[in-house]
Tab-separated table of C-alpha atoms and ligand atoms in Angstrom:
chain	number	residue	atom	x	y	z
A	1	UNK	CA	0.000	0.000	0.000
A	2	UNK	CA	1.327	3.129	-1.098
A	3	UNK	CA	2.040	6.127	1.848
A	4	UNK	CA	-0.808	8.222	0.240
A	5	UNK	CA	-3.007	5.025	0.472
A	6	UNK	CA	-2.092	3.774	4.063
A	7	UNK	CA	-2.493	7.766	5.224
A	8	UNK	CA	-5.796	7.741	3.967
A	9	UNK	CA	-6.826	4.214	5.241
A	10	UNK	CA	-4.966	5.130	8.745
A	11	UNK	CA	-7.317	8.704	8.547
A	12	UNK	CA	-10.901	7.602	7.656
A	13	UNK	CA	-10.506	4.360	10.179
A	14	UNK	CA	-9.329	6.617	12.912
A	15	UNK	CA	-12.326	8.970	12.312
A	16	UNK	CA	-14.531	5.822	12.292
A	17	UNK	CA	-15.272	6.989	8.638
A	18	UNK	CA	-15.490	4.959	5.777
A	19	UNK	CA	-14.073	2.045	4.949
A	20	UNK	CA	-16.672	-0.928	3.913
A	21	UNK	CA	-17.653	-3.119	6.153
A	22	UNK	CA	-16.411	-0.853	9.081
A	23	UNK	CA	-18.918	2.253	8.602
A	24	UNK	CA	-21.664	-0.809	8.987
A	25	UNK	CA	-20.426	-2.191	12.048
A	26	UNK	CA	-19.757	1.391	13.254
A	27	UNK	CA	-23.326	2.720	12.619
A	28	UNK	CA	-25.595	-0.235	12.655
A	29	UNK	CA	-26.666	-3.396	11.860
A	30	UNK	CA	-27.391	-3.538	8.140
A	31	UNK	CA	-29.449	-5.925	6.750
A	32	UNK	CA	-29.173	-7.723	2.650
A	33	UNK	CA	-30.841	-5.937	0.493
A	34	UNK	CA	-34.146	-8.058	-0.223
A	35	UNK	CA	-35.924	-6.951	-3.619
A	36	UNK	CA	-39.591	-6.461	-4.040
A	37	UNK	CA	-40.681	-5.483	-0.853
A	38	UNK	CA	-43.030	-2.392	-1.049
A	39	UNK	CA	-43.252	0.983	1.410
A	40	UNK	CA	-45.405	4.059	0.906
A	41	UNK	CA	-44.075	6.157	2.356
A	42	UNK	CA	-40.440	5.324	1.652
A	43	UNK	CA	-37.353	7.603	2.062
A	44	UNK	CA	-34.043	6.011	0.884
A	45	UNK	CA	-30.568	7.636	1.011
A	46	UNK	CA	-27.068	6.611	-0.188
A	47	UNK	CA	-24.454	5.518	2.365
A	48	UNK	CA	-24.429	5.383	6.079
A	49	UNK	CA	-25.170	9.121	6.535
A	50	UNK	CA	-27.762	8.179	5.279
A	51	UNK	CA	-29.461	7.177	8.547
A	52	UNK	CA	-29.633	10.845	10.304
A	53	UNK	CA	-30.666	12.488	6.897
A	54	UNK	CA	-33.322	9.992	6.214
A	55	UNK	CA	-34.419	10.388	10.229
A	56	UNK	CA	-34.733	14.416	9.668
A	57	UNK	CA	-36.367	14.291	6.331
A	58	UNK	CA	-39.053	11.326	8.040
A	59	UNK	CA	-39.834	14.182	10.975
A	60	UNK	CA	-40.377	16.499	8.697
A	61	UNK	CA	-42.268	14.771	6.379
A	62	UNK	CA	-44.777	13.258	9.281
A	63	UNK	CA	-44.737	16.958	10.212
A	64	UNK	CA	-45.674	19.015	7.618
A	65	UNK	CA	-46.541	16.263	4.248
A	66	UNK	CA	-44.391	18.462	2.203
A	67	UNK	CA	-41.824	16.318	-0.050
A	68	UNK	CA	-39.990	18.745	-1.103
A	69	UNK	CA	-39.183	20.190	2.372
A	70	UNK	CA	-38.469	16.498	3.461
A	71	UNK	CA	-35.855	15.544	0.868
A	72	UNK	CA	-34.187	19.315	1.473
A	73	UNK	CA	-33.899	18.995	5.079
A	74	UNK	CA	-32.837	15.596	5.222
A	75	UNK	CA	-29.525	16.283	3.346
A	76	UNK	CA	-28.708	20.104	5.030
A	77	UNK	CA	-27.857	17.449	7.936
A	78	UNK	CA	-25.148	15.963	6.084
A	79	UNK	CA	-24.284	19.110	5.007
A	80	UNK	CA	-23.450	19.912	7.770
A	81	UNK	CA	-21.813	16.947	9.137
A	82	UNK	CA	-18.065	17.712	10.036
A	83	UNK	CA	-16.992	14.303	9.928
A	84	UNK	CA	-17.843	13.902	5.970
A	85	UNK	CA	-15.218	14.890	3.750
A	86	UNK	CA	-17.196	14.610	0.680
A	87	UNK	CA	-20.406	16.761	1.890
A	88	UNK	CA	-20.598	20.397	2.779
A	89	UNK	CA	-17.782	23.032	3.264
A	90	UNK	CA	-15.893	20.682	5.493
A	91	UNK	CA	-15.753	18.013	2.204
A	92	UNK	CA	-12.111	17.720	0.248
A	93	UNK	CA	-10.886	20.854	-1.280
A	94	UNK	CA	-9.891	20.574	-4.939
A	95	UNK	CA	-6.605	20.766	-6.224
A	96	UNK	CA	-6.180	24.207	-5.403
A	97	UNK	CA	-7.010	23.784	-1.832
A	98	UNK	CA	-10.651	25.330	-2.268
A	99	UNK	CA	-14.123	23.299	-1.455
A	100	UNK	CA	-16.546	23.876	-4.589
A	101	UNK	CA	-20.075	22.122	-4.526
A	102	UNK	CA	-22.182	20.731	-6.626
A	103	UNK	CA	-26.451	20.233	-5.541
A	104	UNK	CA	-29.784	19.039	-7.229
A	105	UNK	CA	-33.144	18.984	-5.884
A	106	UNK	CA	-36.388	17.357	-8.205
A	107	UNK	CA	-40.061	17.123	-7.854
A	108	UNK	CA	-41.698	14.349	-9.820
A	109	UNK	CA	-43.868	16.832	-11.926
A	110	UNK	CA	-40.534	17.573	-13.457
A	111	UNK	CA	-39.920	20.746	-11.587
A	112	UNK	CA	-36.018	20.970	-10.359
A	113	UNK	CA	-32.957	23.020	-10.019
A	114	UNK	CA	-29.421	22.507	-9.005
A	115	UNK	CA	-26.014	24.650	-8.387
A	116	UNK	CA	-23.004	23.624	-9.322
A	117	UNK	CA	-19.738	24.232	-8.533
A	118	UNK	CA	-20.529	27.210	-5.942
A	119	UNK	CA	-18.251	28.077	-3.533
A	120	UNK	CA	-18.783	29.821	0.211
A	121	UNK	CA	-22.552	28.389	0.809
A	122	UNK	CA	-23.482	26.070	3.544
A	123	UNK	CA	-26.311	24.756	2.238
A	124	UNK	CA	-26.343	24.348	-1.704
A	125	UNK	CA	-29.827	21.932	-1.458
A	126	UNK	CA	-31.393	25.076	-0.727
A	127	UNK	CA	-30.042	27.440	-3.007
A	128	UNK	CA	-30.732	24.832	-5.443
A	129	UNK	CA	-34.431	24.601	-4.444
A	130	UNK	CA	-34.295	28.538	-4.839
A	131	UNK	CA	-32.936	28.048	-8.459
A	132	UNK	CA	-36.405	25.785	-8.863
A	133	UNK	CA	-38.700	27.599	-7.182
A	134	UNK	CA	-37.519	31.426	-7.739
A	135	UNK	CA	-35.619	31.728	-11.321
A	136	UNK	CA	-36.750	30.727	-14.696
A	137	UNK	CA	-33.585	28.663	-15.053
A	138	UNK	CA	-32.705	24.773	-13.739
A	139	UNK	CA	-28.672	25.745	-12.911
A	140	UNK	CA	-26.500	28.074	-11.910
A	141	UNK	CA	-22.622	27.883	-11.570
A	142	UNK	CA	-19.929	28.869	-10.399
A	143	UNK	CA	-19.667	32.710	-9.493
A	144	UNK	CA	-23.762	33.321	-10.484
A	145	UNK	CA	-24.596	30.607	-8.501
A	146	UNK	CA	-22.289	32.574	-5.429
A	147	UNK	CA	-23.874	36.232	-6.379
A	148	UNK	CA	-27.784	34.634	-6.760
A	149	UNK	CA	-26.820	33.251	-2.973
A	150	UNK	CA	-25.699	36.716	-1.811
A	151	UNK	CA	-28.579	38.144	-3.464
A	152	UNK	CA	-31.222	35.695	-1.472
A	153	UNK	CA	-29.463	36.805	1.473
A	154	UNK	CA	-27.494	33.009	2.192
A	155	UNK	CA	-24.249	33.872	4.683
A	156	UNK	CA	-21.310	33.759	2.818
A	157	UNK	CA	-19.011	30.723	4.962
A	158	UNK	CA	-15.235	30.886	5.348
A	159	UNK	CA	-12.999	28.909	3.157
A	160	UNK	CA	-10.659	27.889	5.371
A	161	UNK	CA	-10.557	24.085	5.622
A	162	UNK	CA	-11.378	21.746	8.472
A	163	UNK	CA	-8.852	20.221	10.156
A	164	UNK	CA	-9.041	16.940	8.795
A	165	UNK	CA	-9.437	18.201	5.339
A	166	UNK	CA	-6.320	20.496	5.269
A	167	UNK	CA	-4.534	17.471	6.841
A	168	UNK	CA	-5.587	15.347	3.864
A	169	UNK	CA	-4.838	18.369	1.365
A	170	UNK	CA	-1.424	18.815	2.692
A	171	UNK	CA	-0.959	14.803	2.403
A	172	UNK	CA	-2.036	15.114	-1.355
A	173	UNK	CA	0.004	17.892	-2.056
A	174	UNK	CA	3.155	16.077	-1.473
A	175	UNK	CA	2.567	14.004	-4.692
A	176	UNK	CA	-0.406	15.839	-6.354
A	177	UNK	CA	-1.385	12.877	-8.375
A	178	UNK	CA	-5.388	12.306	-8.790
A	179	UNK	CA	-5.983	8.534	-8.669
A	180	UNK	CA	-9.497	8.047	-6.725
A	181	UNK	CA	-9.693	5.265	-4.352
A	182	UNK	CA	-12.788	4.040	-4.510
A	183	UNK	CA	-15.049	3.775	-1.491
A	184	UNK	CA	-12.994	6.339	0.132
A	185	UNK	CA	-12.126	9.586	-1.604
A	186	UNK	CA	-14.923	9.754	-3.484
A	187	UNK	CA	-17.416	7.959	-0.991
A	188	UNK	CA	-19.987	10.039	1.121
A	189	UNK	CA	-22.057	11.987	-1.581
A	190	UNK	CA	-25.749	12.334	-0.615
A	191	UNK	CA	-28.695	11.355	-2.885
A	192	UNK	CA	-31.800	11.017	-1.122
A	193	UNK	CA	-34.753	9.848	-3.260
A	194	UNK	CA	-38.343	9.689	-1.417
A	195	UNK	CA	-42.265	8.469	-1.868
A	196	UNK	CA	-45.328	10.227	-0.180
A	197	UNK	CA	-47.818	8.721	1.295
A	198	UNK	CA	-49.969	10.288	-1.873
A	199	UNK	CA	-47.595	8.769	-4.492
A	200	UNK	CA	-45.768	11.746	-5.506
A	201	UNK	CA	-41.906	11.617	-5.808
A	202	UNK	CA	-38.630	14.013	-4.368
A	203	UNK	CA	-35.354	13.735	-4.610
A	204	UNK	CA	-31.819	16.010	-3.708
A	205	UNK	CA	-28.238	15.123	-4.006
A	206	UNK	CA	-25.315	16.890	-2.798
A	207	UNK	CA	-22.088	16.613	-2.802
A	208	UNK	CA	-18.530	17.914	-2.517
A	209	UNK	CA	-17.198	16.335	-5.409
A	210	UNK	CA	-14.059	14.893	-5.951
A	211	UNK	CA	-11.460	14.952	-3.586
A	212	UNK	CA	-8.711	17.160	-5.616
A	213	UNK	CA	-10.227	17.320	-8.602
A	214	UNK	CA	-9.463	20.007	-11.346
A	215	UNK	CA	-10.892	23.787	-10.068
A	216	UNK	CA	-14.231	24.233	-12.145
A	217	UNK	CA	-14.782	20.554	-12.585
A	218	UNK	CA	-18.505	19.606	-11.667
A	219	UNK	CA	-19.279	15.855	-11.373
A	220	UNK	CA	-23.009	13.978	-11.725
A	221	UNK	CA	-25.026	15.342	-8.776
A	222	UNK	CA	-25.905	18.917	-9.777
A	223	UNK	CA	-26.519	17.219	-13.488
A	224	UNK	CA	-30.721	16.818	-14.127
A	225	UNK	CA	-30.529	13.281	-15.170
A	226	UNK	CA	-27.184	12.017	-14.090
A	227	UNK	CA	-27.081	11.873	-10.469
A	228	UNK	CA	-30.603	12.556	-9.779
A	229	UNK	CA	-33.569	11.996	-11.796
A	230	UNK	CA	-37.590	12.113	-10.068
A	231	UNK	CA	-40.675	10.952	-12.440
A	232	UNK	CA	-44.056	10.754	-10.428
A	233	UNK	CA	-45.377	8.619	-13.572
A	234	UNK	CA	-42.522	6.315	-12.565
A	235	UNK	CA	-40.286	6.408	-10.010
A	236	UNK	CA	-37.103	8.178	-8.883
A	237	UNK	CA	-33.174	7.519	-8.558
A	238	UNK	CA	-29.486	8.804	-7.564
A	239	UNK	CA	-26.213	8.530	-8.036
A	240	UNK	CA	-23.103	8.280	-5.862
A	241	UNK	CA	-19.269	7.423	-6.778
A	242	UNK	CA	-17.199	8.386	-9.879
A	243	UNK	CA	-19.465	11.320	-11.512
A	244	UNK	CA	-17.650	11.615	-14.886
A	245	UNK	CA	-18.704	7.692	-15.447
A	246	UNK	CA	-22.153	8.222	-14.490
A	247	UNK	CA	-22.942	11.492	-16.554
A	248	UNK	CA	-21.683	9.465	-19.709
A	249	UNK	CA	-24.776	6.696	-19.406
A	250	UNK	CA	-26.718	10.044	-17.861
A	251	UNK	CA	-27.275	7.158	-14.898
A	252	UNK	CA	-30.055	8.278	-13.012
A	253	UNK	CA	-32.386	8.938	-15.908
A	254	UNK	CA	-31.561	5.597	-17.525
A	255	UNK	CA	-32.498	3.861	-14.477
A	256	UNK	CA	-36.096	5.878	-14.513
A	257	UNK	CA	-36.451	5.035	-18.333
A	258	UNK	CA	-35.638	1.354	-17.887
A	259	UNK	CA	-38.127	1.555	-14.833
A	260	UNK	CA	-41.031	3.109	-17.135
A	261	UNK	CA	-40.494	-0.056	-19.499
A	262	UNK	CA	-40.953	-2.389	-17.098
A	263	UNK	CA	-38.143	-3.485	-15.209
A	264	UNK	CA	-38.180	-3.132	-11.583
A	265	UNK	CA	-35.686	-0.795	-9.807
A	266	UNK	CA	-33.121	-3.782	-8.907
A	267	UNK	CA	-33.393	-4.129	-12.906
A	268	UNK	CA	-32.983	-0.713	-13.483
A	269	UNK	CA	-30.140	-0.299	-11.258
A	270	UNK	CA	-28.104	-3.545	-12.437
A	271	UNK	CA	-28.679	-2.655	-16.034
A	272	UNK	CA	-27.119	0.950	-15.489
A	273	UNK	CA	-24.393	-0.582	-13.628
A	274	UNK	CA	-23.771	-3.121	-16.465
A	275	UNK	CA	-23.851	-0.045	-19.016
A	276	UNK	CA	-21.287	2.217	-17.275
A	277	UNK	CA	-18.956	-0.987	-16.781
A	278	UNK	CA	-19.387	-1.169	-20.511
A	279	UNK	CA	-18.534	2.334	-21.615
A	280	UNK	CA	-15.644	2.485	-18.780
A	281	UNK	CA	-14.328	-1.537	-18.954
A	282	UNK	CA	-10.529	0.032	-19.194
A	283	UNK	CA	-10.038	0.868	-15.691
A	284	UNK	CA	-13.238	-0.658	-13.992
A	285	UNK	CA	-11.013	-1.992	-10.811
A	286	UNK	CA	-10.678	1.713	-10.210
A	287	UNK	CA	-14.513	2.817	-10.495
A	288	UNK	CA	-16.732	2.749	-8.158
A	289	UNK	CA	-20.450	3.878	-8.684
A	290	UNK	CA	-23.687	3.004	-6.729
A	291	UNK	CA	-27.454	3.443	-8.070
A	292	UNK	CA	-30.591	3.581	-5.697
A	293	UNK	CA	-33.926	3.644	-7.097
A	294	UNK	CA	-37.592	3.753	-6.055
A	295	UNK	CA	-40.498	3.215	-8.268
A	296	UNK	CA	-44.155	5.114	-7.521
A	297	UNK	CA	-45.353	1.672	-5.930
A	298	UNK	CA	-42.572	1.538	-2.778
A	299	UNK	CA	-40.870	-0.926	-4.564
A	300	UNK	CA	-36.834	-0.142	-4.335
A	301	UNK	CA	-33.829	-1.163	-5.460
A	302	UNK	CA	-29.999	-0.748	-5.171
A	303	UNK	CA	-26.584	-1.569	-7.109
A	304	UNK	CA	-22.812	-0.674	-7.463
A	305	UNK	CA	-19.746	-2.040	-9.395
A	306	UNK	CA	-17.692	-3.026	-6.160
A	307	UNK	CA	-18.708	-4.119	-3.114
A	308	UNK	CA	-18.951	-1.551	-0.335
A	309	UNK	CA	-22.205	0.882	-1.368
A	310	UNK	CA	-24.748	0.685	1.202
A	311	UNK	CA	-27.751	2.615	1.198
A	312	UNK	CA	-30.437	3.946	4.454
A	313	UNK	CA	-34.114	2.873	4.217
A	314	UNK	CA	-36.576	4.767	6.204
A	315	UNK	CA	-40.677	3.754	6.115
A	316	UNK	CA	-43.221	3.465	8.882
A	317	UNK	CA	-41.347	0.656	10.606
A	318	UNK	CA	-38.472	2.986	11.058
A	319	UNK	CA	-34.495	3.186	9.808
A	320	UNK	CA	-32.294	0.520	8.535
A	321	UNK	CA	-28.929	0.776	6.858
A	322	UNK	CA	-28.954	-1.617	4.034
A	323	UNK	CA	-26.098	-3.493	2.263
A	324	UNK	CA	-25.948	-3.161	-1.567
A	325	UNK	CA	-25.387	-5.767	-3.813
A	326	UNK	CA	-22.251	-5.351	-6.574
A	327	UNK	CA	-21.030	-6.756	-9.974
A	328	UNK	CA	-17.908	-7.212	-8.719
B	401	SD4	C1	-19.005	13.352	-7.969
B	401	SD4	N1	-20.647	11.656	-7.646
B	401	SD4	O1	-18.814	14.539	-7.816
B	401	SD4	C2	-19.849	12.626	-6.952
B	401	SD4	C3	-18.963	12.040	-5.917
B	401	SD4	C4	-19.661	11.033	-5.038
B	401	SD4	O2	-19.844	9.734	-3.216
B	401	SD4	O3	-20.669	10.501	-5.327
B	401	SD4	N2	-19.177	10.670	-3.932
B	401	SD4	O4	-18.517	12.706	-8.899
């Protein structure tokens, strides 16, 4: 194992982050994934953190019946969440040492808006529901995302890095080489897809990015279709792991698609899988990528190329953290 490597194993175990198998026994007991059960309502997020987002956006949804306000609040708690590095300010900086982040939100009428490598906000769900809900547009980037922010009145947050981050930055910098590791760099993004009790679909994603990656690069999440995708004719479904190789089968909408023609979303999700492993066979031991779908009936369904995606199931029997199945 290379010094980078071992650093980065030595880090995320000592944090009682993310390695697979040790985030499960860490944060509960998961359970197999078992296809063609059915829950209405159903909220299902990707990855441990899964648990506490899904918990907040379940309050809020028994609270008030709005959707939308369930799927946003869910994921401003991993947003906040100082112990993810690939969520919120506090996520990996990219190569220049500066966090940029990338959010989608969707309503299954088709309504949704995202932000996109935007720099200095705490909470890019929202401004990315305010993209939906107040402009005429579906994404802003970059600097206009920043200045629309400023204009709503959003704080504008310090850059400096947290602890563990600039610890990880400075280890990076030594070699500067971008390799991901999968299931740990590039682990921890956010997509939280959900069904009301009356049928109608939500979904957010956000996300850090990257660790390191190239300043202005934007990966899946923010992108309508590729790491989020909500149809209330259908169903819904995210994306989490290496974004480039999930906007090139525009993964979150296939999965939707292949749901509309019948399969169910265990199909949906294997068949996606199968298609990015296909369009990204050179280097596959290197990829990882996860898919979690729901269809309008509380039927759901999971998948990844490597062992190690889990995924947090919340309906009226309460939370459980469920293991993934893989290709690999
Ligand atoms: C990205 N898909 O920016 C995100 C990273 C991720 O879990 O999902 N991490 O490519």
């Amino acid at each position: 194992m290379s010094n980078r490597r071992s650093f980065l194993k030595k880090t995320l175990v000592s944090t009682s982050l993310l390695l697979p198998g040790g985030i499960i026994q860490a944060c509960a007991n998961p359970v197999q994934e078992s296809t063609g059960e059915k829950f209405k309502p159903l909220i299902l997020s990707t990855w441990n953190h899964g648990m506490p987002a899904n918990d907040r956006a379940w309050e809020v949804l028994m609270k008030s019946g709005n959707l939308v306000d369930a799927v946003e609040e869910g994921v401003k708690v991993t947003e906040l969440d100082m112990d993810n590095l690939s969520v919120g300010l506090q996520g990996l900086p990219d190569r220049e040492g500066i966090p940029t982040l990338d959010a989608s939100i969707m309503k299954g009428d088709g309504s949704c808006g995202s932000v996109a490598f935007v720099r200095q906000v705490k909470h890019p769900i929202s401004l990315a529901r305010m993209v939906m809900e107040e402009t005429p547009h579906v994404m802003l980037a970059g600097e206009g995302a920043r200045q629309f922010a400023i204009a709503k009145g959003f704080p504008m947050e310090s850059e400096t890095l947290s602890p563990k981050a600039e610890e990880m930055y400075q280890e990076w910098k030594k070699e500067s080489k971008y390799k991901p590791i999968i299931n740990i760099e590039n682990h921890d993004t956010i997509g939280m897809v959900a069904l009301g009790p009356d049928g109608k679909l939500a979904g957010s994603c956000t996300t850090s990015g990257l660790a390191f990656k190239m300043h202005g690069r934007v990966g899946d999440s923010p992108i309508i279709g590729a790491g989020l995708y909500v149809d209330d004719e259908v169903g819904a479904a995210t994306a989490t792991g290496l974004g480039e190789t999930i906007i090139r089968i525009c993964g979150s909408f296939l999965i939707v698609e292949l749901m509309r023609q019948g399969r169910t979303p265990q199909e949906a999700c294997e068949e996606a899988v199968r298609r990015l492993i296909a369009k990204n066979s050179a280097n596959i031991k290197d990829i990882q990528a996860g898919f979690l779908a729901v269809n309008k009936d509380g039927e759901y369904g999971a998948y990844a190329v490597h062992p190690g995606f889990n995924f947090a199931r919340h309906h009226s029997g309460g939370g459980t953290l469920v293991d993934s199945k893989s290709k690999f």
